[in-house]
XYZ file of C-alpha atoms in Angstrom:
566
model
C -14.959 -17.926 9.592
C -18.719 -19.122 10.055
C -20.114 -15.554 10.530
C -17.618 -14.446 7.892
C -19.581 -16.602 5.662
C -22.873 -15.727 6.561
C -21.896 -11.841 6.149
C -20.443 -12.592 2.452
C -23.360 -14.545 1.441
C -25.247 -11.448 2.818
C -23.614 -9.303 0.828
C -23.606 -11.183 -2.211
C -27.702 -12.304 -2.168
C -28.641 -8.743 -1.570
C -26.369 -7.366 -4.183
C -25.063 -4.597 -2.900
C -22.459 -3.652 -5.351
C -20.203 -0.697 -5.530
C -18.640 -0.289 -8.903
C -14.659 1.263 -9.230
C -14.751 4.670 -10.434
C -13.955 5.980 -14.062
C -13.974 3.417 -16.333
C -17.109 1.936 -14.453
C -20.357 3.889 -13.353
C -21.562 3.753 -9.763
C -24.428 1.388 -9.430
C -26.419 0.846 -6.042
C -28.436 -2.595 -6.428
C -29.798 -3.308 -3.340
C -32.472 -5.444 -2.762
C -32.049 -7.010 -6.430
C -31.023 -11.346 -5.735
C -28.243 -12.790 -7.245
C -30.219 -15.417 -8.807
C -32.232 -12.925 -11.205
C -29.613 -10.146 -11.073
C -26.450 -11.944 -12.646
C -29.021 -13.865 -14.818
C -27.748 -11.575 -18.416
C -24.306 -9.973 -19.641
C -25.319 -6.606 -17.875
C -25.650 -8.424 -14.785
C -22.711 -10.270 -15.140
C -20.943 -7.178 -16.044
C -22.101 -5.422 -12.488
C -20.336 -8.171 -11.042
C -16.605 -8.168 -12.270
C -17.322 -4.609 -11.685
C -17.511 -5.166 -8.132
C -15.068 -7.750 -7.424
C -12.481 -4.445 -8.944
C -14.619 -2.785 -6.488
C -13.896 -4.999 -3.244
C -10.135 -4.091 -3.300
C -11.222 -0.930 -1.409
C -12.060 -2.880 0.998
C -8.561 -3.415 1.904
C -7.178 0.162 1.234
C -10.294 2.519 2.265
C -8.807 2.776 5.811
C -5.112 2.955 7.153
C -2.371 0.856 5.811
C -1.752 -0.740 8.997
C 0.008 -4.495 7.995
C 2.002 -2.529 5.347
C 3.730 0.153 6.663
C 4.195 -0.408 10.314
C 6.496 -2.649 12.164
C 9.047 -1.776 9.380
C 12.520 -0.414 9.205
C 10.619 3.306 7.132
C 7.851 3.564 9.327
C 6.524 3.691 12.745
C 3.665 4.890 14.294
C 3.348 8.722 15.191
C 0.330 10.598 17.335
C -3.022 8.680 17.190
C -5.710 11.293 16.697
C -8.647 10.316 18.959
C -11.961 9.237 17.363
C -14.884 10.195 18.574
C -13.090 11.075 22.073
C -10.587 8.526 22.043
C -7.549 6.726 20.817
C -8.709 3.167 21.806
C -8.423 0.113 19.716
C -6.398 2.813 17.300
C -3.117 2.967 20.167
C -3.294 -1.114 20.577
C -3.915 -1.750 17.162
C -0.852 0.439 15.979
C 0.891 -0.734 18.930
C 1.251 -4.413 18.371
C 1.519 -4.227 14.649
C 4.260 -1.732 14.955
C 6.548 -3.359 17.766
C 5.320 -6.477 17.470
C 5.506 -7.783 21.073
C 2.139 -7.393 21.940
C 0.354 -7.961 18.593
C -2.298 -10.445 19.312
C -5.068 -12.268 17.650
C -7.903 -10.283 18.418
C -6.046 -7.007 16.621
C -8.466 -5.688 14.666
C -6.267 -4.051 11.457
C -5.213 -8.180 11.335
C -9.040 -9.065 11.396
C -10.115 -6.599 8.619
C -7.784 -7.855 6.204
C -8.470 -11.094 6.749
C -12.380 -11.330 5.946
C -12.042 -8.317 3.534
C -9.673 -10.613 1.674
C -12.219 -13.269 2.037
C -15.026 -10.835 1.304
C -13.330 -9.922 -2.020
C -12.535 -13.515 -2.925
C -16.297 -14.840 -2.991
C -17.268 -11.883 -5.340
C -13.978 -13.127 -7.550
C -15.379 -16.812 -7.177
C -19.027 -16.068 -8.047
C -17.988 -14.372 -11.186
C -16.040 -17.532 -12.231
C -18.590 -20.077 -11.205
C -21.156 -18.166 -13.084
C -19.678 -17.410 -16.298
C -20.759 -19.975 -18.038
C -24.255 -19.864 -17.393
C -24.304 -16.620 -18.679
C -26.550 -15.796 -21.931
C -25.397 -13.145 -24.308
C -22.171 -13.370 -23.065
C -19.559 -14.051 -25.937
C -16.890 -16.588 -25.260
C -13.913 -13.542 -26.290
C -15.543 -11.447 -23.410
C -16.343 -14.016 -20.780
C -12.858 -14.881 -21.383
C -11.609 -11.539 -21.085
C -13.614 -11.003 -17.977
C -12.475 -14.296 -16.539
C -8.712 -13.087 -16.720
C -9.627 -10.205 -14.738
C -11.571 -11.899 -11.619
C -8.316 -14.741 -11.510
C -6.217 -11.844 -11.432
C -7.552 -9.703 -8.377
C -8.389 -13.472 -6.751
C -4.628 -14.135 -7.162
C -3.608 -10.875 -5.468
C -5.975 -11.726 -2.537
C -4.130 -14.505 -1.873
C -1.009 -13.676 -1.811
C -1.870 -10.896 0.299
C -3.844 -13.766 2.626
C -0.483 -16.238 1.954
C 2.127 -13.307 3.059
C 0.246 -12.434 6.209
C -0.685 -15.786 7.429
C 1.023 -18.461 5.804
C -1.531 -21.349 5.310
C -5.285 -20.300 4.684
C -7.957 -22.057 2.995
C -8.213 -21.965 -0.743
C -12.169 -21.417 -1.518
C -13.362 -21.854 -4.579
C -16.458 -21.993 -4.637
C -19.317 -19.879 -4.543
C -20.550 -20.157 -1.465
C -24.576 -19.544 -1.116
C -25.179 -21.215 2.431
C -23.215 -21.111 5.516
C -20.233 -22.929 6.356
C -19.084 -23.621 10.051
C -15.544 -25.248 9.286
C -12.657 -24.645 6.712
C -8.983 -26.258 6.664
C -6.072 -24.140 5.820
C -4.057 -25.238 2.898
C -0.754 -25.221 2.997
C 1.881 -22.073 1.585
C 2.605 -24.217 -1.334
C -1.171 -25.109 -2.173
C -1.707 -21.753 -2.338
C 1.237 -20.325 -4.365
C 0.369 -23.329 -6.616
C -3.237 -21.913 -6.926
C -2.144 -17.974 -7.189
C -0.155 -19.343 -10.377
C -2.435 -21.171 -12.010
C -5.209 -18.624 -11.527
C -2.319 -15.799 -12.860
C -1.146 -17.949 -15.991
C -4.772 -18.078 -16.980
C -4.957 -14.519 -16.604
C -2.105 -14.057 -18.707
C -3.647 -16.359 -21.377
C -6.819 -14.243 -22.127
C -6.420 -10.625 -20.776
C -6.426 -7.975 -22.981
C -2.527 -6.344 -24.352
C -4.465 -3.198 -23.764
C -7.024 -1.369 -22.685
C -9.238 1.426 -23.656
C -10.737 1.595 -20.343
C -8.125 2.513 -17.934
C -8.322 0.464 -14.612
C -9.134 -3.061 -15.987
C -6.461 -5.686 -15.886
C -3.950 -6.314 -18.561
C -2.038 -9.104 -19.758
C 1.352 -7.272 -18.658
C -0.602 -6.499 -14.910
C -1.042 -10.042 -14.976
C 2.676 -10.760 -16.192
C 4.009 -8.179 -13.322
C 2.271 -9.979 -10.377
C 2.846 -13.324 -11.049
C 6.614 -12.271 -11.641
C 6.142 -11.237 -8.242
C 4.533 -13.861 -6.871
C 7.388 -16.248 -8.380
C 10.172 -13.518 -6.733
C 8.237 -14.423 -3.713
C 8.024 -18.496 -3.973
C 11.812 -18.143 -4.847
C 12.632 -17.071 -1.001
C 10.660 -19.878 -0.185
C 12.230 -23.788 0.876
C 9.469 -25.400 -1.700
C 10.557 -22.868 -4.147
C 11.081 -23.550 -7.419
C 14.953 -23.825 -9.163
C 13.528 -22.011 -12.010
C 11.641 -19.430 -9.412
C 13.502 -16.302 -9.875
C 14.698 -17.466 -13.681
C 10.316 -17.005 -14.243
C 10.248 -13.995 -12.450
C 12.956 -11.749 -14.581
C 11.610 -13.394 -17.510
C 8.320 -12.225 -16.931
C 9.647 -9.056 -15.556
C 11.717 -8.287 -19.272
C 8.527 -9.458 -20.842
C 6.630 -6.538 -19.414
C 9.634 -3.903 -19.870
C 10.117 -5.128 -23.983
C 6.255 -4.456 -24.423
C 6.439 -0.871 -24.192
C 2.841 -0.744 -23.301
C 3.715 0.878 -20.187
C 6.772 3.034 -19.824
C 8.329 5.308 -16.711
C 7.168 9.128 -16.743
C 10.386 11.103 -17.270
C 10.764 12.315 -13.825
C 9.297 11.020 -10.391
C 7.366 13.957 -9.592
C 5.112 13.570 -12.734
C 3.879 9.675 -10.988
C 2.237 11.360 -8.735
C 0.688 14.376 -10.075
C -2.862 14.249 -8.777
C -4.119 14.994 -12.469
C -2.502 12.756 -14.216
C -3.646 9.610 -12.141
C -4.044 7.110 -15.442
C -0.571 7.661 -16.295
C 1.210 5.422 -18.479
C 3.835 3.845 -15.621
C 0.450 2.680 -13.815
C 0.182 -1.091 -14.526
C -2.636 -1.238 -11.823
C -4.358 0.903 -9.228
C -7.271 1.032 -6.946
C -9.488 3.208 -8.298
C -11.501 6.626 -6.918
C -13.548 9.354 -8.085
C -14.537 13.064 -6.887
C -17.744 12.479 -8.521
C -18.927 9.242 -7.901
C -17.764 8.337 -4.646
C -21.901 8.955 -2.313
C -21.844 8.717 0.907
C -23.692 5.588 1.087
C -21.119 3.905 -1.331
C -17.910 4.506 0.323
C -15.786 7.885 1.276
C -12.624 7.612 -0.368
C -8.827 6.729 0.983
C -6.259 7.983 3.653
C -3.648 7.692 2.057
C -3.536 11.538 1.132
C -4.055 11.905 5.190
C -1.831 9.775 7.392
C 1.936 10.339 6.364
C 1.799 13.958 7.812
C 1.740 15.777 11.076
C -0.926 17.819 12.482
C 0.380 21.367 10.929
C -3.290 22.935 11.853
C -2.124 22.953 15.560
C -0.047 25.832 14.783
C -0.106 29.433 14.788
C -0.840 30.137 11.114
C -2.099 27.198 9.580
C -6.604 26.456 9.229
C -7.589 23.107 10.278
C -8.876 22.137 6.516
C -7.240 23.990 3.828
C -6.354 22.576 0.102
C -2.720 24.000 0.191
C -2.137 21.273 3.126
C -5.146 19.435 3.518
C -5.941 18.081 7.111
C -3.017 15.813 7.788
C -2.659 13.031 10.753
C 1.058 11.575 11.748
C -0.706 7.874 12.399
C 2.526 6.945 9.976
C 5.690 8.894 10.424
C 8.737 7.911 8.262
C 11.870 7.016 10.687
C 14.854 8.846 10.622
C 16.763 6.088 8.541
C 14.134 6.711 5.711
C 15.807 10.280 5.079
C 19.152 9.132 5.584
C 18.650 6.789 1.949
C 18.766 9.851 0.166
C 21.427 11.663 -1.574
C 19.827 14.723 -2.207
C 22.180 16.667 -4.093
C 21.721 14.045 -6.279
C 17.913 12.630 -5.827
C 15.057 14.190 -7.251
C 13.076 11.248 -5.015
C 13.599 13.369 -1.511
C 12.135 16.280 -2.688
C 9.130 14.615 -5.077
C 8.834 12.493 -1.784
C 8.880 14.983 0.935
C 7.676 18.543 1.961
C 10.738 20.204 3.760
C 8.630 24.127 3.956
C 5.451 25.114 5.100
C 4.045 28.619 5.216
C 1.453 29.578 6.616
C -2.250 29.744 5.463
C -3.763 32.184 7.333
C -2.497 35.869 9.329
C -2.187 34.902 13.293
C -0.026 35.652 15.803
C 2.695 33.904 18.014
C 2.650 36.053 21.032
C 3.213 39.253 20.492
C 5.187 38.069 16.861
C 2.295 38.819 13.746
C 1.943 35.698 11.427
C 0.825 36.861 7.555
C -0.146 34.463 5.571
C 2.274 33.064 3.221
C 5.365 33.651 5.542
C 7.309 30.879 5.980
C 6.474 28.471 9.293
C 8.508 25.536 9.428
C 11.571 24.390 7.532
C 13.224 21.241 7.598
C 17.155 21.298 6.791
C 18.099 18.294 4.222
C 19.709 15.574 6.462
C 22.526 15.237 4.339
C 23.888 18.139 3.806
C 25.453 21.170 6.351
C 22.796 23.457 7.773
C 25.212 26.016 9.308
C 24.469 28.156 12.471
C 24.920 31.806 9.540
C 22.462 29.484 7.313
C 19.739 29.475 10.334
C 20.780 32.975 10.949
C 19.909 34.156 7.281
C 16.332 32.007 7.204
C 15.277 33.504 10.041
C 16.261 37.336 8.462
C 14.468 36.768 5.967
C 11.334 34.775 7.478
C 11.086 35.993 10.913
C 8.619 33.463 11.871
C 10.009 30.102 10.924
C 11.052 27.557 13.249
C 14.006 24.858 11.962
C 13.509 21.502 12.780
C 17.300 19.531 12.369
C 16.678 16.070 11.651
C 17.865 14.959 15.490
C 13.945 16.095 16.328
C 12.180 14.119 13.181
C 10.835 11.562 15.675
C 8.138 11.088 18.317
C 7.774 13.132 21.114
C 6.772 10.079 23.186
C 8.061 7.370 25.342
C 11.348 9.256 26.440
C 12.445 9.609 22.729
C 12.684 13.453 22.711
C 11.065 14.524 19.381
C 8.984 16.814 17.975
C 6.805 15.103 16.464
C 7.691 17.667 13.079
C 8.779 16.365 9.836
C 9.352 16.601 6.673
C 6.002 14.831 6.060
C 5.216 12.790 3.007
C 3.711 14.517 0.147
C 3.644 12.499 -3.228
C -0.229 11.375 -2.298
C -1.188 14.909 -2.140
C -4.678 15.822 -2.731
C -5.954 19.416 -3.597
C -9.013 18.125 -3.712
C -9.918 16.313 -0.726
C -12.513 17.466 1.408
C -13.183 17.162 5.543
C -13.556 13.784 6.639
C -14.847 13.703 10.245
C -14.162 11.826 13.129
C -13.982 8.963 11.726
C -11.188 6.670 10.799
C -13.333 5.097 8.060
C -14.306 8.334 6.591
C -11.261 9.541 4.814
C -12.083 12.150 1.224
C -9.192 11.649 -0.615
C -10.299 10.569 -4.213
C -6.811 9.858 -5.658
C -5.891 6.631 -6.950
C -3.734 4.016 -4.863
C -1.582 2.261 -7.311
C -0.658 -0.912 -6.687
C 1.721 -1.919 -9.243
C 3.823 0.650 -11.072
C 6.655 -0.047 -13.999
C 9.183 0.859 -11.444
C 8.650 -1.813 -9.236
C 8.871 -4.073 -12.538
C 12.300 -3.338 -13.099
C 12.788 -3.590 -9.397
C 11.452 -7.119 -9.248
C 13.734 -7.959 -12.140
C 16.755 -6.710 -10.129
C 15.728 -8.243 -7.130
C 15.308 -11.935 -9.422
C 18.518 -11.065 -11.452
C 20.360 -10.752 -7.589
C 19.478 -13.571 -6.613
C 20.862 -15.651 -9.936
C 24.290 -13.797 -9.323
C 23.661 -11.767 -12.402
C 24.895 -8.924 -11.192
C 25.325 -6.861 -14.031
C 21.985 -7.501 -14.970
C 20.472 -6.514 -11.808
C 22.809 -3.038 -11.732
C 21.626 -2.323 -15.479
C 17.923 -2.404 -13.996
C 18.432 -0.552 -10.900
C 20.167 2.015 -12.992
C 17.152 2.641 -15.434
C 15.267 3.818 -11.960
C 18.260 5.641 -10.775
C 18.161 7.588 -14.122
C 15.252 8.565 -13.911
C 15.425 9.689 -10.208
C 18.844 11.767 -10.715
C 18.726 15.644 -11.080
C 19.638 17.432 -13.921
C 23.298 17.569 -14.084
C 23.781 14.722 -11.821
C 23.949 10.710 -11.599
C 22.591 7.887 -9.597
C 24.477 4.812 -11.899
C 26.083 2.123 -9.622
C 28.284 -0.158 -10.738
C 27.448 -4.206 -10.306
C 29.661 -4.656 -7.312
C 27.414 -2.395 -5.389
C 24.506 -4.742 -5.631
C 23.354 -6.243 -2.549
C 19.632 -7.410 -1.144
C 20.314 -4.475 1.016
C 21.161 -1.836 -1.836
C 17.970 -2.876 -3.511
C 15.662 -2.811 -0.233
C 17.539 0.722 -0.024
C 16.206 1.382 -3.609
C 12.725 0.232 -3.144
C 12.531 2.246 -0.086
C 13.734 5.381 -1.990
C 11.369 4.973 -5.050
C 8.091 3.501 -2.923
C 7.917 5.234 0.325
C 4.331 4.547 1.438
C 3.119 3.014 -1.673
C 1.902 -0.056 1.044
C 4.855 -2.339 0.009
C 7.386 -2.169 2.947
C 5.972 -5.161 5.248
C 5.659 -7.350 2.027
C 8.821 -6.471 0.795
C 10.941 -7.497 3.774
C 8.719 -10.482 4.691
C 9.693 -11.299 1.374
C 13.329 -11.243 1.579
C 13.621 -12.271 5.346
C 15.083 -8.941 6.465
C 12.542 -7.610 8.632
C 15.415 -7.498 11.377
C 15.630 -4.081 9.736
C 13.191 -2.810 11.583
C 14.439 -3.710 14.243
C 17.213 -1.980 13.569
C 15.695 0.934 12.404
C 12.204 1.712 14.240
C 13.186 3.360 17.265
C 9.729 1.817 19.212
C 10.001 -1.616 17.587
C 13.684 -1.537 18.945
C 13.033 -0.708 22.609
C 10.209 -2.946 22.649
C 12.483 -5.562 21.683
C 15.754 -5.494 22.920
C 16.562 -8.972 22.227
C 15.783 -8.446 18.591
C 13.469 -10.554 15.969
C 11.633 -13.493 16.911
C 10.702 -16.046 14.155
C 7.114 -15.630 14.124
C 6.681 -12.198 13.453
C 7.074 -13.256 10.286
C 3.566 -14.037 9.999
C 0.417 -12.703 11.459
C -1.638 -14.589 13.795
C -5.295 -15.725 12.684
C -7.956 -13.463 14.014
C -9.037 -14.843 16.938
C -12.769 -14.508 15.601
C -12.138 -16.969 12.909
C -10.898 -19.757 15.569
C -14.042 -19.361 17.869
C -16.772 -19.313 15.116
C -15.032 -22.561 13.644
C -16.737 -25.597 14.563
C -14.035 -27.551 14.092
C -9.846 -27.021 14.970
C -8.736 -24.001 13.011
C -4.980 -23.694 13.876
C -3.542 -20.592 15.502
C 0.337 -19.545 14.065
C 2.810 -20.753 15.892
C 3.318 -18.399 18.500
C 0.623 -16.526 19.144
């Protein structure tokens, strides 16, 4: 935690400030103090700009703590970078089946001081707004809302991970060699207070798409109460707050769903009207000195370039990586007569990109490569026979090959690879982990999930019908034309709505947070063929935290306590 600190008060005395994209303009500041930089409202202004800015910090590179170890997704090929797989393998490794996950694992480290990174921007903005001049007391209030906001988000990101952490308030200009963690409840008392403030002085909307709103506010602390309901110092009135807030956000109308899934995630309409609050990027803004963009376009796929037919870099498929392949029981959720989700989800046909050959067999491009049956529904030996009249080429891949091709599992590492992150405009990114091109947005809370965290609180009140009625408005939206997704209140279970969010948020970096959450991560086990092999006795208790980075124990001077377990 000591050199933590020293890096952060680096960072912060030298200024070097990268602002989000679009509504904000890039600014490079180095060498400028923060004693004579944040000294004026243009200053001051720089700065919420790049505590917005910080989140990147925490989604630049792969999703690691969200996505694997879960019953969705498990780890796939590791590309190697710069000649090998390294840290990658063991870092994927332990996080995925759990059993050898240790403290020095360095996906748990980067979270952990890029949380803490992100906080001290939040806290200097709040310490200092009252010393700044020409600063009116509407927009230091306004500005105020938005730093509590993305502070409260940090933590409960920190608090889900690793239980108790230090709160830190202050800004912190000097180093510090020892911090005690506060306790889960401290915290959670903290993230609520900083989010009812939020609430109190944020703006209803926005004209600059990207800053926090009052109903951004409203959706994670309705989340943060769904959380602290789970929870043995919950609250009685836990999950009451959280569909309240929840139906406060939904009767607003300042956000509403897009009328069909597919139209989320179209990369040019990013600043879409479901998006309560992303993580924002820009094709135009984004230098090389200031940061390179996201994966997230990048690691749900499989490496399609290795075949006959396909170019290594092309904007119908981009460059793709299988670091995160969906499980098998992730296509099995679907009803896809019936689903819109599978296909808006999912690419099930690649052709190819370029004219090749496959032995003696001539490749044009366009002709159809790979096809992926639907899981659910009869592929017939005359069906395969009639494809492959008509596209000579194409290989079928039946869903008892959608897995690995390692450890004895038999697959072939082919799938129908995720697609809703999709960008046509992403550009080579190197051999580099860190040095990903994809400029899309990563959003972070969507009106979806709000009526999904209302059915989740309305569940666990035994208000059944009220938790079907919001599952349903989802469902609608998801079902094809002609068809319908409505269930009826006896089919709600925790499970049914885990099902649901799985359906509707497939590698929207939710899945380790949502069963954490709900205690359910024996799913996985269940599930994830590698976390099940590598666990044959099933779930052990403390995998339901992280363990502190093993950095932040040895730079301590005094006795920072490991989790139990590790």
């Amino acid at each position: 935690m000591k050199m933590i600190l020293r890096i952060l008060v680096l960072v912060l005395m030298t200024g070097f400030l990268y602002a989000c994209s679009k509504f904000l303009e890039e600014e490079n500041i180095a060498g400028i103090t923060a004693e004579n930089y944040y000294k004026d409202a243009a200053g001051y202004e720089s700065l919420v700009r790049s505590c917005y800015a910080s989140l990147r910090s925490i989604y630049d590179i792969n999703p690691s703590l969200f996505e694997y170890g879960t019953d969705i997704m498990t780890r796939g090929e590791i590309e190697p970078v710069s000649g090998t797989v390294g840290d990658l393998v063991i870092r994927a490794t332990g996080l995925n089946e759990y059993k050898t996950l240790t403290a020095d694992n360095s996906a748990v480290e980067k979270l952990f001081s890029a949380a803490y990174s992100g906080i001290q921007r939040c806290n200097t903005a709040v310490n200092r707004a009252s010393t700044v001049p020409g600063l009116s007391d509407e927009l230091r209030n306004k500005r105020l809302a938005e730093v509590r906001f993305i502070r409260a988000y940090y933590y409960y990101l920190l608090v889900e991970n690793f239980g108790n952490v230090p709160i830190v308030q202050e800004e912190i200009n000097t180093p510090v060699t020892h911090f005690s963690p506060n306790s889960e409840e401290e915290v959670y008392s903290f993230m609520i207070s900083d989010l009812q403030q939020a609430i109190g002085a944020a703006d209803a909307t926005t004209g600059e798409f990207g800053r926090v709103t009052r109903d951004a506010a409203k959706h994670l602390l309705a989340l943060v109460h769904l959380t602290r309901g789970y929870k043995t110092f919950g609250a009685d009135t836990d999950f009451i707050t959280s569909a309240k807030l929840a139906e406060e956000v939904l009767a607003a109308g300042t956000y509403t769903l897009l009328p069909s899934f597919a139209a989320v995630f179209d990369p040019e309409n990013q600043q879409n009207k479901e998006i309560l609050f992303s993580i924002q990027y820009d094709r135009t803004s984004l230098k090389p000195s200031l940061g390179t963009g996201n994966g997230q376009n990048v690691l749900f796929g499989w490496r399609v370039w290795r075949e006959p037919g396909f170019f290594e870099e092309t904007t119908v498929y981009n460059r793709r990586l299988s670091d995160f392949m969906p499980t098998q029981f992730l296509y099995t959720l679907y009803d896809t007569k019936k689903d819109a989700r599978y296909d808006g989800t999912f690419l099930s046909r690649f052709a190819a990109t370029k004219d090749d050959v496959i032995g003696s067999q001539q490749v044009k491009k366009g002709d159809l490569r790979f096809y992926f049956p639907y899981p659910d529904q009869v592929f017939t030996s005359a069906d395969s026979i009639a494809l492959k009249s008509a596209n000579p080429v194409v290989e079928i891949v039946r869903f008892n090959r959608w897995k690995q091709d390692f450890d004895g599992i038999g697959g072939a590492m082919k799938f129908p690879m995720i697609n809703k992150f999709f960008d046509p405009y992403a550009t080579a990114f190197g051999n580099s982990e860190n040095n990903h091109r994809s400029t899309r947005d990563i959003f972070i809370f969507r009106l979806a999930e709000t009526y999904l965290i209302a059915a989740e609180a309305y569940f666990k009140l035994g208000q059944l019908d009220n938790a079907a009625q919001k599952l349903n408005v989802v469902r609608a939206r998801a079902a094809k034309a002609g068809q319908t997704l409505a269930i009826s209140p006896s089919q709600v279970t925790l499970d049914f709505i885990l099902d649901e969010r799985a359906r509707e948020q497939a590698g929207e970096y939710k899945r380790w947070l949502d069963l954490k959450r709900t205690r359910r991560l024996d799913r996985a086990f269940s599930h994830n063929l590698l976390t099940k092999i590598a666990n044959p006795a099933g779930i052990v208790d403390k995998y339901y935290l992280r363990p502190i980075p093993q950095s932040v124990i040895d730079r301590d001077s005094g006795e920072y306590p490991q989790n139990q377990g590790y």
